[in-house]
mmCIF file with all atom_site columns, C-alpha atoms in Angstrom:
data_model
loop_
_atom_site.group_PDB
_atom_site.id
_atom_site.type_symbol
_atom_site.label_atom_id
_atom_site.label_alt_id
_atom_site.label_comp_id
_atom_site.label_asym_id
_atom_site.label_entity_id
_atom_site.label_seq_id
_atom_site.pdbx_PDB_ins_code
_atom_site.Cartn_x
_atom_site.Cartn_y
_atom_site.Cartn_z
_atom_site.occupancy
_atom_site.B_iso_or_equiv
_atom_site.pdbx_formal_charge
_atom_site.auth_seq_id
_atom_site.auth_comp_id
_atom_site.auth_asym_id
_atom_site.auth_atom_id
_atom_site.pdbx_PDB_model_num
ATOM 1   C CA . UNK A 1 1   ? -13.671 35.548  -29.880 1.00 0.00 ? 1188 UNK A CA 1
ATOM 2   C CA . UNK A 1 2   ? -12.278 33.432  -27.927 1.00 0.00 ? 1189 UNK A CA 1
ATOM 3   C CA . UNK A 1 3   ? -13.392 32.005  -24.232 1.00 0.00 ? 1190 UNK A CA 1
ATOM 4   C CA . UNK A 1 4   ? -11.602 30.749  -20.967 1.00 0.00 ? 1191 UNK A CA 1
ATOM 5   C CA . UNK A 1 5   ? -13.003 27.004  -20.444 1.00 0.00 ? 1192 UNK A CA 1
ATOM 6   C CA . UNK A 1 6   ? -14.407 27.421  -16.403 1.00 0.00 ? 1193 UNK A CA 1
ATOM 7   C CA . UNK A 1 7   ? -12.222 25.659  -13.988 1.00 0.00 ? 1194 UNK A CA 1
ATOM 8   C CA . UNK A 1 8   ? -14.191 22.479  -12.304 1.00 0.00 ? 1195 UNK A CA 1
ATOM 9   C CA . UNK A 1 9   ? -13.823 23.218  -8.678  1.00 0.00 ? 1196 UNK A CA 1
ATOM 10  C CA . UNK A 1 10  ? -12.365 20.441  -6.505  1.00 0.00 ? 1197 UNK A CA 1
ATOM 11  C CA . UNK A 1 11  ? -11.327 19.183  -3.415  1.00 0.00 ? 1198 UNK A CA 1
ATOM 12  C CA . UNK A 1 12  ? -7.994  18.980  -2.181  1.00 0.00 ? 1199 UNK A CA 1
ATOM 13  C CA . UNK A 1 13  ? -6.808  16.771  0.630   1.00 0.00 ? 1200 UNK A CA 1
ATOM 14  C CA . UNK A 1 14  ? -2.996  16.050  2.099   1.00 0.00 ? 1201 UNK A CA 1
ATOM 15  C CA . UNK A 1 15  ? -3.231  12.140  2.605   1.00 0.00 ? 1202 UNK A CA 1
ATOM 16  C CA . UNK A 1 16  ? -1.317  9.220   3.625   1.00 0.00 ? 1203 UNK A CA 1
ATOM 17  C CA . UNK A 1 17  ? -0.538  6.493   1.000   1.00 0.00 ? 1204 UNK A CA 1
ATOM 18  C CA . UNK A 1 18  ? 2.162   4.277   0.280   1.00 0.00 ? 1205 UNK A CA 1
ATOM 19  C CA . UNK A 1 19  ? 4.732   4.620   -3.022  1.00 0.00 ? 1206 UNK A CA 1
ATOM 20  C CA . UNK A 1 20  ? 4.784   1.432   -4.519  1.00 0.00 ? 1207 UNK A CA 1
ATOM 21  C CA . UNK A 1 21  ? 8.072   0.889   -7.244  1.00 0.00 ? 1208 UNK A CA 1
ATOM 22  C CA . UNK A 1 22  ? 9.301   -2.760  -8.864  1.00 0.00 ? 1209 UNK A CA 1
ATOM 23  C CA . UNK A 1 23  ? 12.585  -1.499  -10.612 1.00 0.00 ? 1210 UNK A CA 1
ATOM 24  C CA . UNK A 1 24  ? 14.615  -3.790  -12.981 1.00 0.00 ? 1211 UNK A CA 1
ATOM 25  C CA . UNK A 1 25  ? 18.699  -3.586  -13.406 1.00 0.00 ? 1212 UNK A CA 1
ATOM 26  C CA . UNK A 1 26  ? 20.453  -5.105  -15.986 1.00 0.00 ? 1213 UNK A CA 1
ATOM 27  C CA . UNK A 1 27  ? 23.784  -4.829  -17.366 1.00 0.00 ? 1214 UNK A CA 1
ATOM 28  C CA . UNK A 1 28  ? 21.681  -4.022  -20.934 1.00 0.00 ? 1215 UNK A CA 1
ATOM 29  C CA . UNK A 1 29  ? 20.925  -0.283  -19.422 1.00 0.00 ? 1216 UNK A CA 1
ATOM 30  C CA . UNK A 1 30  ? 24.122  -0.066  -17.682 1.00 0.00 ? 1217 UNK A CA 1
ATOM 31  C CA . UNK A 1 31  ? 22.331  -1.115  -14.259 1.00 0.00 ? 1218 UNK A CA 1
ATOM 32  C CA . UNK A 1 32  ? 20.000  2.076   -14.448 1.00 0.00 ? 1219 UNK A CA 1
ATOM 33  C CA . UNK A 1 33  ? 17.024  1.340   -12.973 1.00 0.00 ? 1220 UNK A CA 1
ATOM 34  C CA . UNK A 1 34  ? 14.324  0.408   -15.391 1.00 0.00 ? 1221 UNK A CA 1
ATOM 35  C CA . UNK A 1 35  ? 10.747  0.912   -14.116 1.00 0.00 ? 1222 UNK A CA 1
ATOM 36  C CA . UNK A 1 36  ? 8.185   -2.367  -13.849 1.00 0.00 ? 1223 UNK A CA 1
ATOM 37  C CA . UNK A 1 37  ? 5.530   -0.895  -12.033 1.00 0.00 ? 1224 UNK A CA 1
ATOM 38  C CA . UNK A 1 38  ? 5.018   2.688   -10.091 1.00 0.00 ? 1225 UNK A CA 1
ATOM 39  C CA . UNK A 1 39  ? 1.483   3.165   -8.128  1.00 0.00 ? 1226 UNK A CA 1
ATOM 40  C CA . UNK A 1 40  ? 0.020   5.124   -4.814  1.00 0.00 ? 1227 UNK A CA 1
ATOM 41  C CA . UNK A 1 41  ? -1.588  2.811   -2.863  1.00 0.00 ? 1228 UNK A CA 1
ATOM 42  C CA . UNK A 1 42  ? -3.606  3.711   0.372   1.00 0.00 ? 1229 UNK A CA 1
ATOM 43  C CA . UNK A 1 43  ? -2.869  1.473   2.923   1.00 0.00 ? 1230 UNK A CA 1
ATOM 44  C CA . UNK A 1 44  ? -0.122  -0.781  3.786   1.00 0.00 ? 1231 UNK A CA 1
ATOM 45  C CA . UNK A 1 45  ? -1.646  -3.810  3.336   1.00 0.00 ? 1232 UNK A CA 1
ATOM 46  C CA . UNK A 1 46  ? -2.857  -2.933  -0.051  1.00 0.00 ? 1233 UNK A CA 1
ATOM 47  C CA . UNK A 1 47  ? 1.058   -2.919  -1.027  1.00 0.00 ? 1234 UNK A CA 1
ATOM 48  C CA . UNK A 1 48  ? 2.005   -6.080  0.603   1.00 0.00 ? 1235 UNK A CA 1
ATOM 49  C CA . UNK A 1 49  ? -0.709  -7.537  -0.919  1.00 0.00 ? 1236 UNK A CA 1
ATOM 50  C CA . UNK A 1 50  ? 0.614   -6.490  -4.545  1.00 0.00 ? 1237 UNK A CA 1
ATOM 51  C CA . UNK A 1 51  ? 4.013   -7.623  -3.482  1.00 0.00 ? 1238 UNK A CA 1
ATOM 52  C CA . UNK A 1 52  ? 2.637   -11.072 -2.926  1.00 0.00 ? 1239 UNK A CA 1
ATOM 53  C CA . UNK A 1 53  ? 0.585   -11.643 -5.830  1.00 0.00 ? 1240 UNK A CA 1
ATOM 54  C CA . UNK A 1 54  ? 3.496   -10.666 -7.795  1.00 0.00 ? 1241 UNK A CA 1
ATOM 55  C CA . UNK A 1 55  ? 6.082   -12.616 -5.746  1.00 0.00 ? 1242 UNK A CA 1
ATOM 56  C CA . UNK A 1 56  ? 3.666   -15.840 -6.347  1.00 0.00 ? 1243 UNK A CA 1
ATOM 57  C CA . UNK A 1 57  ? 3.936   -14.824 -10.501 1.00 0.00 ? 1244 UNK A CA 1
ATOM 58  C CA . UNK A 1 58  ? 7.752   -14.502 -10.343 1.00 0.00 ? 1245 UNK A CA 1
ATOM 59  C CA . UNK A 1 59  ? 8.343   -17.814 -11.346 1.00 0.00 ? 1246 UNK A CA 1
ATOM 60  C CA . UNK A 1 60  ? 7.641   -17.078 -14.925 1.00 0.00 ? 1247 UNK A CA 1
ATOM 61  C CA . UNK A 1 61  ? 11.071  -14.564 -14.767 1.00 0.00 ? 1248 UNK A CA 1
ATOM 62  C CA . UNK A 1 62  ? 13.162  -17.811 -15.145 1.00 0.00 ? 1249 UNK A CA 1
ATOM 63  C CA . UNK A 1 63  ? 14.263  -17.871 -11.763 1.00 0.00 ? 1250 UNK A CA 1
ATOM 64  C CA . UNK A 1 64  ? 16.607  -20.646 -10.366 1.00 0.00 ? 1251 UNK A CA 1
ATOM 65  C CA . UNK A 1 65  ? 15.084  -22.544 -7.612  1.00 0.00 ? 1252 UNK A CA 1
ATOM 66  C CA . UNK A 1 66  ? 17.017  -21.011 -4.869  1.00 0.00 ? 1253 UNK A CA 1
ATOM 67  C CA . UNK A 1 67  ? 15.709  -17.406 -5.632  1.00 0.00 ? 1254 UNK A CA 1
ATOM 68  C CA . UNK A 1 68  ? 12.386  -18.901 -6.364  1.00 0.00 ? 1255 UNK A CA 1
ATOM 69  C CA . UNK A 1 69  ? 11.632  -20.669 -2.830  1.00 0.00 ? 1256 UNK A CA 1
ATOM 70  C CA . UNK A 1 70  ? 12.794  -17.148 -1.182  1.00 0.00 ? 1257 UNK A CA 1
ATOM 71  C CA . UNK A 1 71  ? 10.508  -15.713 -3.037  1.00 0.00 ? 1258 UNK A CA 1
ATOM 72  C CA . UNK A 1 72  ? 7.583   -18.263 -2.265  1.00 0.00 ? 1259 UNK A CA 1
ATOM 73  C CA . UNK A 1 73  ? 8.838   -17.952 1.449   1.00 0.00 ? 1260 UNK A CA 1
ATOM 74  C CA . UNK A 1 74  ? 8.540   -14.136 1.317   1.00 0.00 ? 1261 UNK A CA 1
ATOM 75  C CA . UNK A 1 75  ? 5.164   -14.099 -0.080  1.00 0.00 ? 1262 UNK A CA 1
ATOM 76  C CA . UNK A 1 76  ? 3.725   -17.282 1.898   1.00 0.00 ? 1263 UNK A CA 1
ATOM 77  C CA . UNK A 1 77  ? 5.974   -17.371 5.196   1.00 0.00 ? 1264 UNK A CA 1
ATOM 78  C CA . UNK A 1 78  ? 6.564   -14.817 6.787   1.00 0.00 ? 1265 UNK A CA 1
ATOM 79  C CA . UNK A 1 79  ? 8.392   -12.295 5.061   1.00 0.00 ? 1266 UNK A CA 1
ATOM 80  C CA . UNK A 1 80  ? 5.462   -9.768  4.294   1.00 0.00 ? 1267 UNK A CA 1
ATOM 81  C CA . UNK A 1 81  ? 4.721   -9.818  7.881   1.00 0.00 ? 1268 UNK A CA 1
ATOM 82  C CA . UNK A 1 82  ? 7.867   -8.240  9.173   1.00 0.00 ? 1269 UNK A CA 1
ATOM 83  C CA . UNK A 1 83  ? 7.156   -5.584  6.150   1.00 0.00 ? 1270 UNK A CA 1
ATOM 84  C CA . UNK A 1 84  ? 3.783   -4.959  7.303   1.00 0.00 ? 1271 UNK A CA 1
ATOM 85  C CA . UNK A 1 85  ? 4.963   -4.099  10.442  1.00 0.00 ? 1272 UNK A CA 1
ATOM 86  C CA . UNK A 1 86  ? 7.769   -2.072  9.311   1.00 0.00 ? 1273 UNK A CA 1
ATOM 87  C CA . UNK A 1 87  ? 5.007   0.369   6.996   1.00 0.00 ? 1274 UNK A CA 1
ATOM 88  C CA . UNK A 1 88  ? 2.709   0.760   10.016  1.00 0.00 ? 1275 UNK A CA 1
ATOM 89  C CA . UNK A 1 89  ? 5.703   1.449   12.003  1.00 0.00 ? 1276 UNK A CA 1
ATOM 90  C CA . UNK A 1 90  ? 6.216   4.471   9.005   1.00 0.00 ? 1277 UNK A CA 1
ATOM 91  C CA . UNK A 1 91  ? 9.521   2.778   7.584   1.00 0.00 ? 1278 UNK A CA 1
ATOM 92  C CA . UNK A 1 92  ? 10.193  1.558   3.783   1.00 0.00 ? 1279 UNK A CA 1
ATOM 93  C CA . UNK A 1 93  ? 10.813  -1.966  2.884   1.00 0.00 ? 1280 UNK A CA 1
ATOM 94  C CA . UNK A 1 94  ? 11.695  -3.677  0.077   1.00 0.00 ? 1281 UNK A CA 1
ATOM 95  C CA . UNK A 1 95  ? 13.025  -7.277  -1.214  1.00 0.00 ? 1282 UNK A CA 1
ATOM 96  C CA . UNK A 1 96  ? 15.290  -8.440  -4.304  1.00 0.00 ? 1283 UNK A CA 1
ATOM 97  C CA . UNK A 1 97  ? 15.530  -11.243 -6.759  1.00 0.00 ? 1284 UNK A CA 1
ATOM 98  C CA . UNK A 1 98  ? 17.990  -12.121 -8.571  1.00 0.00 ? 1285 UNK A CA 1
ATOM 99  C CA . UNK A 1 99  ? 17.263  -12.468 -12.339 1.00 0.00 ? 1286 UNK A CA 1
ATOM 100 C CA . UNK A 1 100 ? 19.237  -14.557 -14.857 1.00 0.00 ? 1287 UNK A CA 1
ATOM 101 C CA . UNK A 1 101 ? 22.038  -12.984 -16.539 1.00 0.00 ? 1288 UNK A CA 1
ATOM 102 C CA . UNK A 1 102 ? 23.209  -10.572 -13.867 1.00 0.00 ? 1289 UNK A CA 1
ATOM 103 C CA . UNK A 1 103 ? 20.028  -8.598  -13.418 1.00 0.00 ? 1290 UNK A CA 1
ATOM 104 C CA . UNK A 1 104 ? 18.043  -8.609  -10.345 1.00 0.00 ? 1291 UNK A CA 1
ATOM 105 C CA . UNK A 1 105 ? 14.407  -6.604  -10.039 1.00 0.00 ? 1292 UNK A CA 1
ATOM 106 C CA . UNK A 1 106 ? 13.650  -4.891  -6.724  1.00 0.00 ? 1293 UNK A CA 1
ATOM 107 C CA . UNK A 1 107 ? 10.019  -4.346  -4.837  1.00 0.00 ? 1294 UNK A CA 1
ATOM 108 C CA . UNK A 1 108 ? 10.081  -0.792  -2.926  1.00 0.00 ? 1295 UNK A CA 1
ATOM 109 C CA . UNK A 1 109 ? 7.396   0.316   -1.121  1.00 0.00 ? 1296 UNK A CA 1
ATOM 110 C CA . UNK A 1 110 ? 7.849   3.437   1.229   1.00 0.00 ? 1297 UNK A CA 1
ATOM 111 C CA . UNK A 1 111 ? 5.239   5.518   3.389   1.00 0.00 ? 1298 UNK A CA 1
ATOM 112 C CA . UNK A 1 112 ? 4.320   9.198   1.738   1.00 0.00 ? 1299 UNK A CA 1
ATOM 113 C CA . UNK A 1 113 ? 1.897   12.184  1.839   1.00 0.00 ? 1300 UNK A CA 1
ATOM 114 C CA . UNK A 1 114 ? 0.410   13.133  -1.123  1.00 0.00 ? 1301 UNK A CA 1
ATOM 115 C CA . UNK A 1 115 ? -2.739  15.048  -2.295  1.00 0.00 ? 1302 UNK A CA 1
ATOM 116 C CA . UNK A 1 116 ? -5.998  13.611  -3.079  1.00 0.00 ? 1303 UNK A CA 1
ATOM 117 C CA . UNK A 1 117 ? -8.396  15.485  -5.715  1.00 0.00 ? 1304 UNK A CA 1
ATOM 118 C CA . UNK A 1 118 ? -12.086 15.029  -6.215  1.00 0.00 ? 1305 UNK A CA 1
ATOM 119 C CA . UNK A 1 119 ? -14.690 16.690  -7.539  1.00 0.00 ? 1306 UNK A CA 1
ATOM 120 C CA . UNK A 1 120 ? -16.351 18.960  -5.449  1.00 0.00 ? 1307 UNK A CA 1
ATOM 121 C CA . UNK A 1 121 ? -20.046 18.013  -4.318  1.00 0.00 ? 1308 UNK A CA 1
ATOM 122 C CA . UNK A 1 122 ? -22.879 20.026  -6.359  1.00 0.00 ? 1309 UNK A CA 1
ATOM 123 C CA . UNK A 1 123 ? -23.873 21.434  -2.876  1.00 0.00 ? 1310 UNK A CA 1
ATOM 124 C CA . UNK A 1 124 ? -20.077 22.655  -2.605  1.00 0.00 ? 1311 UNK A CA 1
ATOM 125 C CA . UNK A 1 125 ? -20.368 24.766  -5.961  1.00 0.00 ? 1312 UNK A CA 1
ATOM 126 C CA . UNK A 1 126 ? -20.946 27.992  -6.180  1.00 0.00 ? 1313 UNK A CA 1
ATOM 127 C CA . UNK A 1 127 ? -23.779 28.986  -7.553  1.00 0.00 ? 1314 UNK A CA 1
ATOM 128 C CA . UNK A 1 128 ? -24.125 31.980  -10.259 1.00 0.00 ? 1315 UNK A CA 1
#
C-alpha cells in the first residue's frame, strides 16, 4: 500500500528583493551570455556591497590597468553611490569590464518581487 507523504505547511509572503546577475561574453560562446553568479538579495545595499567586494577581486581577471582603476574607482569612489541611489529610487544598474581577448563580464542588479517561504510556526499548524 502505498501512502501520500503530508505536505509541511508554510508561509508564503510577496517580498521585495533585488536580482543580482554577473554575466560573462566571449567570442568562445558566440557572445551568449554565460552566467558567473545569480542570487536574491534583500536589500540594496546588500547588492552593492557584493558588487564591491567583487569589483576589489577583479584584478585577478587579467585586467589592463585602465579597466582596472575604473573598476577600483567604482567600488572605492563613488560609483556604487549613484547605484545605490538608483535601487532605492526602484531602477536597475549595472557596470562592465572589459576582459582580455574581446570578452567583457557585466554586474546587473535590478529591483523585483518575489515570494518568501518558511515554515509555518508549530502554533500555526493544525492540529489533528
Amino acid at each position: 500500500m502505498r501512502t501520500t507523504p503530508q505536505a509541511t505547511p508554510v508561509n508564503v509572503r510577496v517580498a521585495h528583493g533585488f536580482r543580482f546577475e554577473v554575466l560573462r561574453y566571449g567570442p568562445a560562446t558566440g557572445f551568449v551570455p554565460e552566467p558567473v553568479d545569480l542570487r536574491i538579495l534583500p536589500g540594496p545595499r546588500e547588492a552593492i556591497r557584493v558588487i564591491r567586494v567583487q569589483l576589489r577581486a577583479s584584478h585577478v581577471l587579467g585586467l589592463t590597468p585602465r579597466e582596472t582603476a575604473r573598476a577600483l574607482y567604482w567600488a572605492d569612489q563613488g560609483g556604487w553611490v549613484q547605484a545605490l541611489g538608483a535601487l532605492h529610487r526602484g531602477d536597475p544598474c549595472g557596470f562592465t569590464l572589459l576582459l582580455p581577448r574581446g570578452r567583457h563580464i557585466e554586474w546587473h542588479v535590478r529591483p523585483v518581487l518575489c515570494l518568501t517561504l518558511t515554515p509555518s510556526a508549530v502554533s500555526d499548524r493544525v492540529t489533528e
